[in-house]
Amino acid sequence: MRRVAQELGLSPMALYTYVPGKAELLDLMLDTLYAAMPRTTPADPGWRARAAAVADDNRALYAAHPWTAAVPTTRPPLGPGLMAKYEYELSALEGTGLDDVRLDAALTHLLGFVQTCARMAADERAAQQDSAMSDRQWWEANADLLARVLDPTRYPVATRVGTAAGQAQGGAYHADRAYEFGLPRILDGLAALIEPPTR
């Protein structure tokens, strides 16, 4: 609240004449971002392309405003921005044959994946900023410790897979790779509900 008041040139107490507290301020900020959020219309009219666009739009929102990924939204800001966002997102899966409850659950599952990736990306950036090292530099600086704990005799699978993944990603985790790998898997999972197998 102090920082917002300072940005607006107000005293912190003056801010409370506009909003009762931090929770309400966050709701207003989120709803404003939701209202202004780009809503992509993919060239491909299929549900997968529409759902991927929803995921990409949310990822872009989190990238532009990383703090939004950390705000709990189990009780979301009930405003026009949220309603417009929810309508857009549900419309991506409309007409797939999912009943209303499954449609909402499918959207929640998709958005949960995107939010998790965004939080991990924010953690990745924070770790780099706090340590003043890239992931690759951090792993190189800790190579001796890793060599002591990663015993290929006791942990053969962890050694093989961790080494391969670390070399490919430059560290234990790479937010972009996780998103690029995970989004098609999420859509494949939804396809099992939407597109029943033909015999």
PDB file of C-alpha atoms in Angstrom:
ATOM      1  CA  MET A   1       0.000   0.000   0.000  1.00  0.00           C
ATOM      2  CA  ARG A   2       2.877   2.367   0.818  1.00  0.00           C
ATOM      3  CA  ARG A   3       4.488   1.794  -2.561  1.00  0.00           C
ATOM      4  CA  VAL A   4       1.248   2.382  -4.469  1.00  0.00           C
ATOM      5  CA  ALA A   5       0.563   5.513  -2.440  1.00  0.00           C
ATOM      6  CA  GLN A   6       4.073   6.758  -3.174  1.00  0.00           C
ATOM      7  CA  GLU A   7       3.637   6.106  -6.915  1.00  0.00           C
ATOM      8  CA  LEU A   8       0.390   8.091  -6.855  1.00  0.00           C
ATOM      9  CA  GLY A   9       1.863  10.923  -4.778  1.00  0.00           C
ATOM     10  CA  LEU A  10      -0.441  10.219  -1.839  1.00  0.00           C
ATOM     11  CA  SER A  11       0.103   9.399   1.786  1.00  0.00           C
ATOM     12  CA  PRO A  12      -0.579   5.736   2.626  1.00  0.00           C
ATOM     13  CA  MET A  13      -3.565   6.745   4.750  1.00  0.00           C
ATOM     14  CA  ALA A  14      -5.054   8.764   1.858  1.00  0.00           C
ATOM     15  CA  LEU A  15      -5.079   5.600  -0.246  1.00  0.00           C
ATOM     16  CA  TYR A  16      -7.513   4.040   2.206  1.00  0.00           C
ATOM     17  CA  THR A  17     -10.135   6.607   1.187  1.00  0.00           C
ATOM     18  CA  TYR A  18     -10.210   4.827  -2.202  1.00  0.00           C
ATOM     19  CA  VAL A  19      -9.803   1.184  -1.213  1.00  0.00           C
ATOM     20  CA  PRO A  20     -10.318  -0.468   2.171  1.00  0.00           C
ATOM     21  CA  GLY A  21      -7.144  -2.573   2.023  1.00  0.00           C
ATOM     22  CA  LYS A  22      -4.519  -4.512   0.091  1.00  0.00           C
ATOM     23  CA  ALA A  23      -6.864  -7.366  -0.915  1.00  0.00           C
ATOM     24  CA  GLU A  24      -9.306  -4.971  -2.559  1.00  0.00           C
ATOM     25  CA  LEU A  25      -6.478  -3.088  -4.256  1.00  0.00           C
ATOM     26  CA  LEU A  26      -5.150  -6.367  -5.703  1.00  0.00           C
ATOM     27  CA  ASP A  27      -8.665  -7.239  -6.913  1.00  0.00           C
ATOM     28  CA  LEU A  28      -8.922  -3.912  -8.725  1.00  0.00           C
ATOM     29  CA  MET A  29      -5.466  -4.262 -10.219  1.00  0.00           C
ATOM     30  CA  LEU A  30      -6.156  -7.818 -11.437  1.00  0.00           C
ATOM     31  CA  ASP A  31      -9.552  -6.927 -12.849  1.00  0.00           C
ATOM     32  CA  THR A  32      -8.025  -3.989 -14.726  1.00  0.00           C
ATOM     33  CA  LEU A  33      -5.351  -6.246 -16.221  1.00  0.00           C
ATOM     34  CA  TYR A  34      -7.948  -8.874 -17.120  1.00  0.00           C
ATOM     35  CA  ALA A  35     -10.034  -6.259 -18.928  1.00  0.00           C
ATOM     36  CA  ALA A  36      -7.039  -5.052 -20.955  1.00  0.00           C
ATOM     37  CA  MET A  37      -5.620  -8.519 -21.638  1.00  0.00           C
ATOM     38  CA  PRO A  38      -5.194  -9.351 -25.341  1.00  0.00           C
ATOM     39  CA  ARG A  39      -7.556 -12.024 -26.604  1.00  0.00           C
ATOM     40  CA  THR A  40      -6.127 -13.883 -29.584  1.00  0.00           C
ATOM     41  CA  THR A  41      -8.264 -15.269 -32.371  1.00  0.00           C
ATOM     42  CA  PRO A  42      -6.206 -18.022 -33.984  1.00  0.00           C
ATOM     43  CA  ALA A  43      -6.420 -18.668 -37.730  1.00  0.00           C
ATOM     44  CA  ASP A  44      -7.247 -22.308 -36.978  1.00  0.00           C
ATOM     45  CA  PRO A  45     -10.821 -22.423 -35.635  1.00  0.00           C
ATOM     46  CA  GLY A  46     -10.311 -25.784 -33.880  1.00  0.00           C
ATOM     47  CA  TRP A  47     -10.622 -26.119 -30.126  1.00  0.00           C
ATOM     48  CA  ARG A  48      -6.932 -27.019 -29.677  1.00  0.00           C
ATOM     49  CA  ALA A  49      -5.764 -23.809 -31.366  1.00  0.00           C
ATOM     50  CA  ARG A  50      -8.288 -21.778 -29.370  1.00  0.00           C
ATOM     51  CA  ALA A  51      -7.228 -23.401 -26.082  1.00  0.00           C
ATOM     52  CA  ALA A  52      -3.541 -22.889 -26.944  1.00  0.00           C
ATOM     53  CA  ALA A  53      -4.303 -19.208 -27.627  1.00  0.00           C
ATOM     54  CA  VAL A  54      -5.937 -18.902 -24.204  1.00  0.00           C
ATOM     55  CA  ALA A  55      -2.859 -20.488 -22.608  1.00  0.00           C
ATOM     56  CA  ASP A  56      -0.488 -18.223 -24.559  1.00  0.00           C
ATOM     57  CA  ASP A  57      -2.512 -15.104 -23.702  1.00  0.00           C
ATOM     58  CA  ASN A  58      -2.406 -15.957 -19.996  1.00  0.00           C
ATOM     59  CA  ARG A  59       1.300 -16.713 -20.197  1.00  0.00           C
ATOM     60  CA  ALA A  60       1.872 -13.309 -21.799  1.00  0.00           C
ATOM     61  CA  LEU A  61      -0.100 -11.654 -18.983  1.00  0.00           C
ATOM     62  CA  TYR A  62       2.056 -13.394 -16.374  1.00  0.00           C
ATOM     63  CA  ALA A  63       5.247 -12.478 -18.245  1.00  0.00           C
ATOM     64  CA  ALA A  64       4.230  -8.808 -18.424  1.00  0.00           C
ATOM     65  CA  HIS A  65       3.033  -8.741 -14.789  1.00  0.00           C
ATOM     66  CA  PRO A  66       4.858 -11.535 -12.899  1.00  0.00           C
ATOM     67  CA  TRP A  67       3.243 -10.650  -9.576  1.00  0.00           C
ATOM     68  CA  THR A  68      -0.130 -11.827 -10.918  1.00  0.00           C
ATOM     69  CA  ALA A  69       0.991 -15.473 -10.894  1.00  0.00           C
ATOM     70  CA  ALA A  70       1.481 -15.313  -7.125  1.00  0.00           C
ATOM     71  CA  VAL A  71      -1.932 -13.820  -6.308  1.00  0.00           C
ATOM     72  CA  PRO A  72      -4.385 -16.491  -5.095  1.00  0.00           C
ATOM     73  CA  THR A  73      -7.500 -16.483  -7.271  1.00  0.00           C
ATOM     74  CA  THR A  74      -9.595 -19.216  -5.677  1.00  0.00           C
ATOM     75  CA  ARG A  75     -11.810 -16.272  -4.771  1.00  0.00           C
ATOM     76  CA  PRO A  76     -11.237 -14.151  -7.874  1.00  0.00           C
ATOM     77  CA  PRO A  77     -11.891 -10.444  -8.277  1.00  0.00           C
ATOM     78  CA  LEU A  78     -15.553 -10.260  -9.255  1.00  0.00           C
ATOM     79  CA  GLY A  79     -15.455  -7.523 -11.831  1.00  0.00           C
ATOM     80  CA  PRO A  80     -16.104  -6.925 -15.513  1.00  0.00           C
ATOM     81  CA  GLY A  81     -12.510  -7.719 -16.468  1.00  0.00           C
ATOM     82  CA  LEU A  82     -12.693 -11.168 -14.918  1.00  0.00           C
ATOM     83  CA  MET A  83     -16.057 -11.876 -16.526  1.00  0.00           C
ATOM     84  CA  ALA A  84     -14.787 -10.883 -19.992  1.00  0.00           C
ATOM     85  CA  LYS A  85     -11.683 -13.035 -19.503  1.00  0.00           C
ATOM     86  CA  TYR A  86     -13.728 -16.028 -18.314  1.00  0.00           C
ATOM     87  CA  GLU A  87     -16.156 -15.708 -21.231  1.00  0.00           C
ATOM     88  CA  TYR A  88     -13.277 -15.597 -23.728  1.00  0.00           C
ATOM     89  CA  GLU A  89     -11.560 -18.583 -22.143  1.00  0.00           C
ATOM     90  CA  LEU A  90     -14.689 -20.715 -21.889  1.00  0.00           C
ATOM     91  CA  SER A  91     -15.551 -19.912 -25.498  1.00  0.00           C
ATOM     92  CA  ALA A  92     -12.320 -21.623 -26.557  1.00  0.00           C
ATOM     93  CA  LEU A  93     -13.746 -24.931 -25.337  1.00  0.00           C
ATOM     94  CA  GLU A  94     -17.392 -24.236 -26.178  1.00  0.00           C
ATOM     95  CA  GLY A  95     -18.858 -26.677 -28.673  1.00  0.00           C
ATOM     96  CA  THR A  96     -16.490 -29.500 -27.727  1.00  0.00           C
ATOM     97  CA  GLY A  97     -19.229 -31.617 -26.195  1.00  0.00           C
ATOM     98  CA  LEU A  98     -18.046 -31.130 -22.627  1.00  0.00           C
ATOM     99  CA  ASP A  99     -20.839 -30.478 -20.161  1.00  0.00           C
ATOM    100  CA  ASP A 100     -20.646 -27.191 -18.273  1.00  0.00           C
ATOM    101  CA  VAL A 101     -18.930 -28.628 -15.187  1.00  0.00           C
ATOM    102  CA  ARG A 102     -16.279 -30.431 -17.245  1.00  0.00           C
ATOM    103  CA  LEU A 103     -15.813 -27.373 -19.435  1.00  0.00           C
ATOM    104  CA  ASP A 104     -15.008 -25.298 -16.354  1.00  0.00           C
ATOM    105  CA  ALA A 105     -12.764 -28.069 -14.976  1.00  0.00           C
ATOM    106  CA  ALA A 106     -10.895 -28.332 -18.292  1.00  0.00           C
ATOM    107  CA  LEU A 107     -10.292 -24.585 -18.320  1.00  0.00           C
ATOM    108  CA  THR A 108      -9.162 -24.631 -14.685  1.00  0.00           C
ATOM    109  CA  HIS A 109      -6.727 -27.457 -15.477  1.00  0.00           C
ATOM    110  CA  LEU A 110      -5.293 -25.556 -18.455  1.00  0.00           C
ATOM    111  CA  LEU A 111      -4.947 -22.277 -16.564  1.00  0.00           C
ATOM    112  CA  GLY A 112      -3.417 -24.044 -13.551  1.00  0.00           C
ATOM    113  CA  PHE A 113      -0.683 -25.421 -15.796  1.00  0.00           C
ATOM    114  CA  VAL A 114       0.010 -21.958 -17.240  1.00  0.00           C
ATOM    115  CA  GLN A 115       0.104 -20.360 -13.783  1.00  0.00           C
ATOM    116  CA  THR A 116       2.488 -23.026 -12.478  1.00  0.00           C
ATOM    117  CA  CYS A 117       4.832 -22.427 -15.417  1.00  0.00           C
ATOM    118  CA  ALA A 118       4.637 -18.680 -14.780  1.00  0.00           C
ATOM    119  CA  ARG A 119       5.471 -19.109 -11.096  1.00  0.00           C
ATOM    120  CA  MET A 120       8.426 -21.317 -11.954  1.00  0.00           C
ATOM    121  CA  ALA A 121       9.633 -18.763 -14.510  1.00  0.00           C
ATOM    122  CA  ALA A 122       9.385 -16.041 -11.852  1.00  0.00           C
ATOM    123  CA  ASP A 123      11.301 -18.254  -9.396  1.00  0.00           C
ATOM    124  CA  GLU A 124      13.932 -18.851 -12.064  1.00  0.00           C
ATOM    125  CA  ARG A 125      14.340 -15.084 -12.656  1.00  0.00           C
ATOM    126  CA  ALA A 126      14.429 -14.368  -8.902  1.00  0.00           C
ATOM    127  CA  ALA A 127      17.111 -17.018  -8.311  1.00  0.00           C
ATOM    128  CA  GLN A 128      19.246 -15.540 -11.075  1.00  0.00           C
ATOM    129  CA  GLN A 129      18.783 -12.039  -9.717  1.00  0.00           C
ATOM    130  CA  ASP A 130      19.441 -13.031  -6.083  1.00  0.00           C
ATOM    131  CA  SER A 131      22.568 -15.023  -6.917  1.00  0.00           C
ATOM    132  CA  ALA A 132      23.767 -12.753  -9.747  1.00  0.00           C
ATOM    133  CA  MET A 133      24.383 -15.959 -11.714  1.00  0.00           C
ATOM    134  CA  SER A 134      22.660 -17.662 -14.610  1.00  0.00           C
ATOM    135  CA  ASP A 135      21.478 -21.219 -14.006  1.00  0.00           C
ATOM    136  CA  ARG A 136      24.432 -22.532 -15.984  1.00  0.00           C
ATOM    137  CA  GLN A 137      26.851 -20.467 -13.852  1.00  0.00           C
ATOM    138  CA  TRP A 138      25.187 -21.658 -10.636  1.00  0.00           C
ATOM    139  CA  TRP A 139      25.460 -25.316 -11.676  1.00  0.00           C
ATOM    140  CA  GLU A 140      29.100 -24.823 -12.671  1.00  0.00           C
ATOM    141  CA  ALA A 141      29.824 -23.188  -9.301  1.00  0.00           C
ATOM    142  CA  ASN A 142      28.183 -26.145  -7.514  1.00  0.00           C
ATOM    143  CA  ALA A 143      29.639 -28.894  -9.708  1.00  0.00           C
ATOM    144  CA  ASP A 144      31.865 -30.268  -6.924  1.00  0.00           C
ATOM    145  CA  LEU A 145      28.957 -30.611  -4.515  1.00  0.00           C
ATOM    146  CA  LEU A 146      26.808 -32.223  -7.202  1.00  0.00           C
ATOM    147  CA  ALA A 147      29.590 -34.670  -8.003  1.00  0.00           C
ATOM    148  CA  ARG A 148      29.723 -35.700  -4.309  1.00  0.00           C
ATOM    149  CA  VAL A 149      25.979 -36.320  -3.938  1.00  0.00           C
ATOM    150  CA  LEU A 150      25.116 -37.678  -7.370  1.00  0.00           C
ATOM    151  CA  ASP A 151      26.533 -41.190  -7.115  1.00  0.00           C
ATOM    152  CA  PRO A 152      25.943 -43.058 -10.412  1.00  0.00           C
ATOM    153  CA  THR A 153      26.156 -46.414  -8.610  1.00  0.00           C
ATOM    154  CA  ARG A 154      23.417 -45.578  -6.089  1.00  0.00           C
ATOM    155  CA  TYR A 155      21.381 -43.302  -8.376  1.00  0.00           C
ATOM    156  CA  PRO A 156      21.919 -44.535 -11.941  1.00  0.00           C
ATOM    157  CA  VAL A 157      18.630 -43.236 -13.390  1.00  0.00           C
ATOM    158  CA  ALA A 158      18.873 -39.867 -11.628  1.00  0.00           C
ATOM    159  CA  THR A 159      22.465 -39.483 -12.809  1.00  0.00           C
ATOM    160  CA  ARG A 160      21.689 -40.354 -16.433  1.00  0.00           C
ATOM    161  CA  VAL A 161      18.471 -38.341 -16.741  1.00  0.00           C
ATOM    162  CA  GLY A 162      19.641 -35.375 -14.652  1.00  0.00           C
ATOM    163  CA  THR A 163      22.826 -35.087 -16.677  1.00  0.00           C
ATOM    164  CA  ALA A 164      20.995 -35.250 -20.015  1.00  0.00           C
ATOM    165  CA  ALA A 165      18.290 -32.775 -18.945  1.00  0.00           C
ATOM    166  CA  GLY A 166      20.810 -30.412 -17.355  1.00  0.00           C
ATOM    167  CA  GLN A 167      22.940 -30.355 -20.480  1.00  0.00           C
ATOM    168  CA  ALA A 168      19.931 -29.796 -22.736  1.00  0.00           C
ATOM    169  CA  GLN A 169      18.418 -27.067 -20.557  1.00  0.00           C
ATOM    170  CA  GLY A 170      21.464 -25.444 -19.004  1.00  0.00           C
ATOM    171  CA  GLY A 171      20.104 -26.279 -15.542  1.00  0.00           C
ATOM    172  CA  ALA A 172      17.609 -28.400 -13.668  1.00  0.00           C
ATOM    173  CA  TYR A 173      14.628 -26.439 -14.975  1.00  0.00           C
ATOM    174  CA  HIS A 174      13.865 -24.296 -17.984  1.00  0.00           C
ATOM    175  CA  ALA A 175      10.513 -22.507 -17.942  1.00  0.00           C
ATOM    176  CA  ASP A 176      10.148 -22.202 -21.712  1.00  0.00           C
ATOM    177  CA  ARG A 177      10.932 -25.864 -22.297  1.00  0.00           C
ATOM    178  CA  ALA A 178       8.517 -26.913 -19.562  1.00  0.00           C
ATOM    179  CA  TYR A 179       5.750 -24.856 -21.158  1.00  0.00           C
ATOM    180  CA  GLU A 180       6.508 -26.037 -24.689  1.00  0.00           C
ATOM    181  CA  PHE A 181       6.545 -29.667 -23.558  1.00  0.00           C
ATOM    182  CA  GLY A 182       3.579 -29.432 -21.216  1.00  0.00           C
ATOM    183  CA  LEU A 183       0.995 -27.500 -23.232  1.00  0.00           C
ATOM    184  CA  PRO A 184       0.591 -30.182 -25.943  1.00  0.00           C
ATOM    185  CA  ARG A 185       0.360 -32.837 -23.192  1.00  0.00           C
ATOM    186  CA  ILE A 186      -2.408 -30.860 -21.459  1.00  0.00           C
ATOM    187  CA  LEU A 187      -4.264 -30.535 -24.769  1.00  0.00           C
ATOM    188  CA  ASP A 188      -3.770 -34.261 -25.456  1.00  0.00           C
ATOM    189  CA  GLY A 189      -5.309 -35.004 -22.074  1.00  0.00           C
ATOM    190  CA  LEU A 190      -8.309 -32.803 -22.831  1.00  0.00           C
ATOM    191  CA  ALA A 191      -8.603 -34.465 -26.227  1.00  0.00           C
ATOM    192  CA  ALA A 192      -9.258 -37.762 -24.449  1.00  0.00           C
ATOM    193  CA  LEU A 193     -12.457 -36.180 -23.087  1.00  0.00           C
ATOM    194  CA  ILE A 194     -13.384 -34.190 -26.190  1.00  0.00           C
ATOM    195  CA  GLU A 195     -12.426 -36.566 -28.983  1.00  0.00           C
ATOM    196  CA  PRO A 196     -13.310 -40.107 -27.918  1.00  0.00           C
ATOM    197  CA  PRO A 197     -11.273 -42.723 -29.761  1.00  0.00           C
ATOM    198  CA  THR A 198     -12.820 -44.222 -32.858  1.00  0.00           C
ATOM    199  CA  ARG A 199     -12.951 -47.980 -33.174  1.00  0.00           C
TER     200      ARG A 199
END
